[in-house]
mmCIF file with all atom_site columns, C-alpha atoms in Angstrom:
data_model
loop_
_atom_site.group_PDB
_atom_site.id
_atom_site.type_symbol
_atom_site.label_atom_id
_atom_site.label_alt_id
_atom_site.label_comp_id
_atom_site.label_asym_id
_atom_site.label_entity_id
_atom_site.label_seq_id
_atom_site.pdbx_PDB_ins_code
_atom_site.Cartn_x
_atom_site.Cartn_y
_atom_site.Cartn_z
_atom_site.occupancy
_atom_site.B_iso_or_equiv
_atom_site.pdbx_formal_charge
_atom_site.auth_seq_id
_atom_site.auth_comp_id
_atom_site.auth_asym_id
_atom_site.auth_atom_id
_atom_site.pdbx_PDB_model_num
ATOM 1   C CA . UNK X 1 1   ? -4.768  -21.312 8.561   1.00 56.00 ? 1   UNK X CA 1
ATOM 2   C CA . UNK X 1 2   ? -5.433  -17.280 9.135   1.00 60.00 ? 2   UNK X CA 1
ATOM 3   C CA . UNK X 1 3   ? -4.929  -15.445 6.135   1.00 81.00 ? 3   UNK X CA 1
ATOM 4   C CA . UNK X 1 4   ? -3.405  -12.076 6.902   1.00 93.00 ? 4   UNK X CA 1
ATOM 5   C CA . UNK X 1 5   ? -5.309  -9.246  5.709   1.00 96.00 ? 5   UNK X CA 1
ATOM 6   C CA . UNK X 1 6   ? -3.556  -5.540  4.757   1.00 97.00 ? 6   UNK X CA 1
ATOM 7   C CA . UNK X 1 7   ? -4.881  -1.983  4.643   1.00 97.00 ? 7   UNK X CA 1
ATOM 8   C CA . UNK X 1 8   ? -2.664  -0.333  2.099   1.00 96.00 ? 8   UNK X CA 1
ATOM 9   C CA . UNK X 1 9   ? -2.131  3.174   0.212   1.00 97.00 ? 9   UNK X CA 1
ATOM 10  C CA . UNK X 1 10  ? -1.245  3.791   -2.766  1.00 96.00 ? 10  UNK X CA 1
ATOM 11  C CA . UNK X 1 11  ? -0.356  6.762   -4.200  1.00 95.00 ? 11  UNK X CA 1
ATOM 12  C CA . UNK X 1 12  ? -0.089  8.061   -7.856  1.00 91.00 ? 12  UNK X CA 1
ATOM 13  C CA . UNK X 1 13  ? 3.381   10.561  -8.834  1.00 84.00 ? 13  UNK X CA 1
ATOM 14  C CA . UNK X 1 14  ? 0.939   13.811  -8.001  1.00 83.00 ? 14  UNK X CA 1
ATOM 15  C CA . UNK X 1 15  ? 0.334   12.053  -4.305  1.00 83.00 ? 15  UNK X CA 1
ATOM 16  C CA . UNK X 1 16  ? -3.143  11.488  -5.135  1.00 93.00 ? 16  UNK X CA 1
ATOM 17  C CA . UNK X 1 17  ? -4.158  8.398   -2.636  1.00 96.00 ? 17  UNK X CA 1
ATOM 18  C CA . UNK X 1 18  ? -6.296  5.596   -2.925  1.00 95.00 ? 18  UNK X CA 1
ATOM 19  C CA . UNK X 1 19  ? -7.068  3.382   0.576   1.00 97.00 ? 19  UNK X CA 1
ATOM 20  C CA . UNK X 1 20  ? -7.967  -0.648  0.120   1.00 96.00 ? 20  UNK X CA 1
ATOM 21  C CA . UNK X 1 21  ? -8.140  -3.839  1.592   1.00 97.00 ? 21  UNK X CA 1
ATOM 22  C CA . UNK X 1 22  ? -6.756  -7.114  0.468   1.00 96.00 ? 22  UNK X CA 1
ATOM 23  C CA . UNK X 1 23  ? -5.060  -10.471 1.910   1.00 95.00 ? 23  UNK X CA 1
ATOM 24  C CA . UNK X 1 24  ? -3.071  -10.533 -0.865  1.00 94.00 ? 24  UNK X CA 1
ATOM 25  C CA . UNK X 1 25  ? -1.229  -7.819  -1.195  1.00 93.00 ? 25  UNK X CA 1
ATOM 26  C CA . UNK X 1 26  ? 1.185   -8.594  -3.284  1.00 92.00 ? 26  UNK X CA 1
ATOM 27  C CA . UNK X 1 27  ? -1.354  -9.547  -5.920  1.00 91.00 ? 27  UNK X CA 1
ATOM 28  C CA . UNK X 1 28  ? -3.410  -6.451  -5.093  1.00 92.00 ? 28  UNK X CA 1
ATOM 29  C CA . UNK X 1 29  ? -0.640  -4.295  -5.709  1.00 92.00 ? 29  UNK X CA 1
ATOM 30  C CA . UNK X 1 30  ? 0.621   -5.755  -8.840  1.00 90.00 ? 30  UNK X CA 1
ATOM 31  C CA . UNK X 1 31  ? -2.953  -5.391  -10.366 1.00 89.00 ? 31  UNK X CA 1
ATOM 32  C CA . UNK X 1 32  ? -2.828  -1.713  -9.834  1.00 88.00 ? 32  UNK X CA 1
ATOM 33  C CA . UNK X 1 33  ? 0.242   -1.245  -11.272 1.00 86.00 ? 33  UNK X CA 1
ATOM 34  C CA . UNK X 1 34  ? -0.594  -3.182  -14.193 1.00 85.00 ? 34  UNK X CA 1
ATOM 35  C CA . UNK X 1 35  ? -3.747  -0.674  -14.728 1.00 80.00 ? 35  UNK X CA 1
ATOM 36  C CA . UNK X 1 36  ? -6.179  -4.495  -14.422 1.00 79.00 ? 36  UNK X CA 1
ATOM 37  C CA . UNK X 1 37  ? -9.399  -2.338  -13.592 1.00 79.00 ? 37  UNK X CA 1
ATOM 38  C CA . UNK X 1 38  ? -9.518  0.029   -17.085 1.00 83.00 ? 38  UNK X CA 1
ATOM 39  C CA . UNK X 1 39  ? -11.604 2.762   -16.156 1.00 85.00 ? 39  UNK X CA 1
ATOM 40  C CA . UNK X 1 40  ? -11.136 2.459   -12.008 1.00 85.00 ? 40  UNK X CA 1
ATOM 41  C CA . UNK X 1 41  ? -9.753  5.206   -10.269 1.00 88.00 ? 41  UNK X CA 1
ATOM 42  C CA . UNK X 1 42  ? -6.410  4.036   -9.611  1.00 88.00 ? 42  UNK X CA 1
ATOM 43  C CA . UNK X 1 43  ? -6.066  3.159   -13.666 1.00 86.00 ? 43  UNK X CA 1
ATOM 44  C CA . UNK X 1 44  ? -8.074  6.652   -14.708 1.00 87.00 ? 44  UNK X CA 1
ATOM 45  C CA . UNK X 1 45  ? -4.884  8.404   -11.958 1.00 86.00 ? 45  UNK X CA 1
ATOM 46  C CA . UNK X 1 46  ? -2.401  6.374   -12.350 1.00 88.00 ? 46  UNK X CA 1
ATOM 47  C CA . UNK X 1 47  ? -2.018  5.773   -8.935  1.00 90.00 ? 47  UNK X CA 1
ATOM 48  C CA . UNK X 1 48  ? 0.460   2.737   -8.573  1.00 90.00 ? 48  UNK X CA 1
ATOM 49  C CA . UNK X 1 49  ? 2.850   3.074   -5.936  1.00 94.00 ? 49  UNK X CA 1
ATOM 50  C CA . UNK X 1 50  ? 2.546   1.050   -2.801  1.00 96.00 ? 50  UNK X CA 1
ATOM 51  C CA . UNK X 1 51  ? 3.831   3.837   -0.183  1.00 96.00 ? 51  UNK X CA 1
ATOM 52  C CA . UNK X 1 52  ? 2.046   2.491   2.871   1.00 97.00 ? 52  UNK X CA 1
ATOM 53  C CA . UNK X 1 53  ? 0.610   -0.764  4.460   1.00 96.00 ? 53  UNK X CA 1
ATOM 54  C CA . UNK X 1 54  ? -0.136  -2.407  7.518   1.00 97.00 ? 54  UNK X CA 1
ATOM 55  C CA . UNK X 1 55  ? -1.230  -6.047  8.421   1.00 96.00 ? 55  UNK X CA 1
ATOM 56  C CA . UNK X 1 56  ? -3.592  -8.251  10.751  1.00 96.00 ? 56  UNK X CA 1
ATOM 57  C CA . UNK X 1 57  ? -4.778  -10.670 11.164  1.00 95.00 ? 57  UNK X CA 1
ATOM 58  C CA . UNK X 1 58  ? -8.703  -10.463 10.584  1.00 94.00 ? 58  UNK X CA 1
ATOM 59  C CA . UNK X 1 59  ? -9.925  -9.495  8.103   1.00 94.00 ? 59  UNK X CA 1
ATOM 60  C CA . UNK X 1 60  ? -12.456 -7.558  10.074  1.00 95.00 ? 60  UNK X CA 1
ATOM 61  C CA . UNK X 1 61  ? -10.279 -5.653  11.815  1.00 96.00 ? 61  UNK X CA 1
ATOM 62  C CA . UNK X 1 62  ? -8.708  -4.466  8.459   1.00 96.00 ? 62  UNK X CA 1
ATOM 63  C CA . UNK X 1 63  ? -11.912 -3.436  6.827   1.00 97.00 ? 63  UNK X CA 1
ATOM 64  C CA . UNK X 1 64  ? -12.769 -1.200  9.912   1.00 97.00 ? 64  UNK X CA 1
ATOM 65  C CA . UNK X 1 65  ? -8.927  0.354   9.982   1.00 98.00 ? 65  UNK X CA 1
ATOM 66  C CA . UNK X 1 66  ? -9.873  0.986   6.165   1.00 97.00 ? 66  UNK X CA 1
ATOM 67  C CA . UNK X 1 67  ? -12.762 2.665   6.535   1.00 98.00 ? 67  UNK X CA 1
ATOM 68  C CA . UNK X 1 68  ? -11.441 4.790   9.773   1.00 98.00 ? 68  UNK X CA 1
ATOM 69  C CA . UNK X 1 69  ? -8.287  5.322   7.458   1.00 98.00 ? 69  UNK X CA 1
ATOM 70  C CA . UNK X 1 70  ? -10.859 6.873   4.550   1.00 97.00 ? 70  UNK X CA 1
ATOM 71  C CA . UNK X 1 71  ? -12.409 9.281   6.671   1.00 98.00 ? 71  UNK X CA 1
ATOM 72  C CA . UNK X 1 72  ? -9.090  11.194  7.677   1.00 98.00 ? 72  UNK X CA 1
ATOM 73  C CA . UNK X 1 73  ? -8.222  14.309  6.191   1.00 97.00 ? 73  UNK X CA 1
ATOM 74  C CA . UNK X 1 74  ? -5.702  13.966  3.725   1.00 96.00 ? 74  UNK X CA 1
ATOM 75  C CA . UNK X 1 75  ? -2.836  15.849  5.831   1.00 96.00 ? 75  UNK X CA 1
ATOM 76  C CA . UNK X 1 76  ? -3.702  13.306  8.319   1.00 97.00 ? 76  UNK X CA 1
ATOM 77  C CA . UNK X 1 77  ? -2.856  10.908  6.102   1.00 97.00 ? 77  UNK X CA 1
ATOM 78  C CA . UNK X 1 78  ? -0.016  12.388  4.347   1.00 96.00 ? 78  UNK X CA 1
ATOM 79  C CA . UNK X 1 79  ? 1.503   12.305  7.718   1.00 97.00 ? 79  UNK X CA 1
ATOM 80  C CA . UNK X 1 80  ? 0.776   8.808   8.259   1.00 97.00 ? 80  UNK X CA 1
ATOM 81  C CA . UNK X 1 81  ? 2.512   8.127   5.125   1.00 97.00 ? 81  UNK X CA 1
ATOM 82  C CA . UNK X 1 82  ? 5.315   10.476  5.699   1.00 96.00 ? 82  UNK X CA 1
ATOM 83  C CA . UNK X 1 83  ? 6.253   8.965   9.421   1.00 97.00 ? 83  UNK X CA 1
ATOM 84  C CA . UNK X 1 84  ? 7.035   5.570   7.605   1.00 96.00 ? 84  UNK X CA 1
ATOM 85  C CA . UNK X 1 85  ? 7.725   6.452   4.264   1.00 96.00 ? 85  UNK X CA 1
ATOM 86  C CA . UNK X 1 86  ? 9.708   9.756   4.315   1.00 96.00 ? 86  UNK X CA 1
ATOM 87  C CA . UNK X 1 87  ? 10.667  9.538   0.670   1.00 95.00 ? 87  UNK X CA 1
ATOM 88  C CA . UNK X 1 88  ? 7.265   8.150   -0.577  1.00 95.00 ? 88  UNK X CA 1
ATOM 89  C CA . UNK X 1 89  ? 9.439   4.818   -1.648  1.00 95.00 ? 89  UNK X CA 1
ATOM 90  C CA . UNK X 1 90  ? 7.659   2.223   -3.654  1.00 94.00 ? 90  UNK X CA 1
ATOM 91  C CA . UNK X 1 91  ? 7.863   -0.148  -0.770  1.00 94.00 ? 91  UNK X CA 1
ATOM 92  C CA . UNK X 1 92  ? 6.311   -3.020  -3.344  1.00 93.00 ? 92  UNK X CA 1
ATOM 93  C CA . UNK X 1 93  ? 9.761   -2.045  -5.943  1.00 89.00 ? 93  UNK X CA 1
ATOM 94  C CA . UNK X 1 94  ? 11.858  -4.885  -4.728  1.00 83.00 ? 94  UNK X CA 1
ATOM 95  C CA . UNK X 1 95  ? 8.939   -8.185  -4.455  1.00 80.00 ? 95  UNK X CA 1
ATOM 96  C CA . UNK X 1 96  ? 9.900   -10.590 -6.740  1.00 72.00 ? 96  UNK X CA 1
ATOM 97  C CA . UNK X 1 97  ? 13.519  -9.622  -7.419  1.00 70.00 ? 97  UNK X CA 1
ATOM 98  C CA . UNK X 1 98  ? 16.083  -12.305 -6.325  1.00 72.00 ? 98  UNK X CA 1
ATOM 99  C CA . UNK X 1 99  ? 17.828  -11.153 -2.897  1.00 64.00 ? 99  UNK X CA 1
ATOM 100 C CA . UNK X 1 100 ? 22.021  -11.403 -2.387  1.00 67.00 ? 100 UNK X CA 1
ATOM 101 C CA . UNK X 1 101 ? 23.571  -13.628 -0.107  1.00 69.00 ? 101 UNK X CA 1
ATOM 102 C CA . UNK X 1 102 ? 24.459  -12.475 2.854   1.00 62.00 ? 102 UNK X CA 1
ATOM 103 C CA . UNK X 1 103 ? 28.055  -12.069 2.921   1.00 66.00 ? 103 UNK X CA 1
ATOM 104 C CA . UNK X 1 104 ? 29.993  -12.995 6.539   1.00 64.00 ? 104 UNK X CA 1
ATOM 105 C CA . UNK X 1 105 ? 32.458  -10.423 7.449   1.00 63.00 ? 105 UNK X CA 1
ATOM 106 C CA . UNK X 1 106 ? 36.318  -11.833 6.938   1.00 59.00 ? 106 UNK X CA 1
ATOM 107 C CA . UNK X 1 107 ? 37.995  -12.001 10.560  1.00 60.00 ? 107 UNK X CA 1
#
């Protein structure tokens, strides 16, 4: 089985970013949030919020989009951000909540 691999951003409430590399993301992200690393930069900045991602499918390929991703200006990647998270939404807000049933429109 390939295990998908993610390049993510987070950012802290100030928009101070952090870039990394996972293929669990989900995991990843929660340990941020939860401050896991005392003394990291994401815990010393509180930077938590998942506003960016993207996946593959090597992890290869995700560890060299994570490095090109690091050496951008920050405008460049402010815009990156910003073209698919206008509102700098914690995209990782709803994992783990229970989702509705769909509801079929009455005729």
């Amino acid at each position: 089985m390939v295990e998908q691999a993610y390049v993510y951003i987070l950012s802290s409430t100030f928009q101070k970013l952090y870039i990394g590399v996972t293929t669990k993301i989900q995991l990843r992200t929660s340990q941020h949030q939860a401050g896991r690393y005392e003394g990291s930069f994401t815990s010393k900045y509180k930077i938590e919020k998942l506003v960016y991602f993207e996946r593959y499918t090597e992890i290869s390929t995700a560890i060299a989009r994570e490095k090109q991703l690091k050496r951008w200006s920050r405008i460049k990647k402010i815009r990156l951000i910003v073209a698919q998270n206008p509102t700098w939404k914690d995209l990782s807000e709803e994992w783990g909540k229970p989702i509705a049933p769909s509801t079929e429109p009455t005729p």
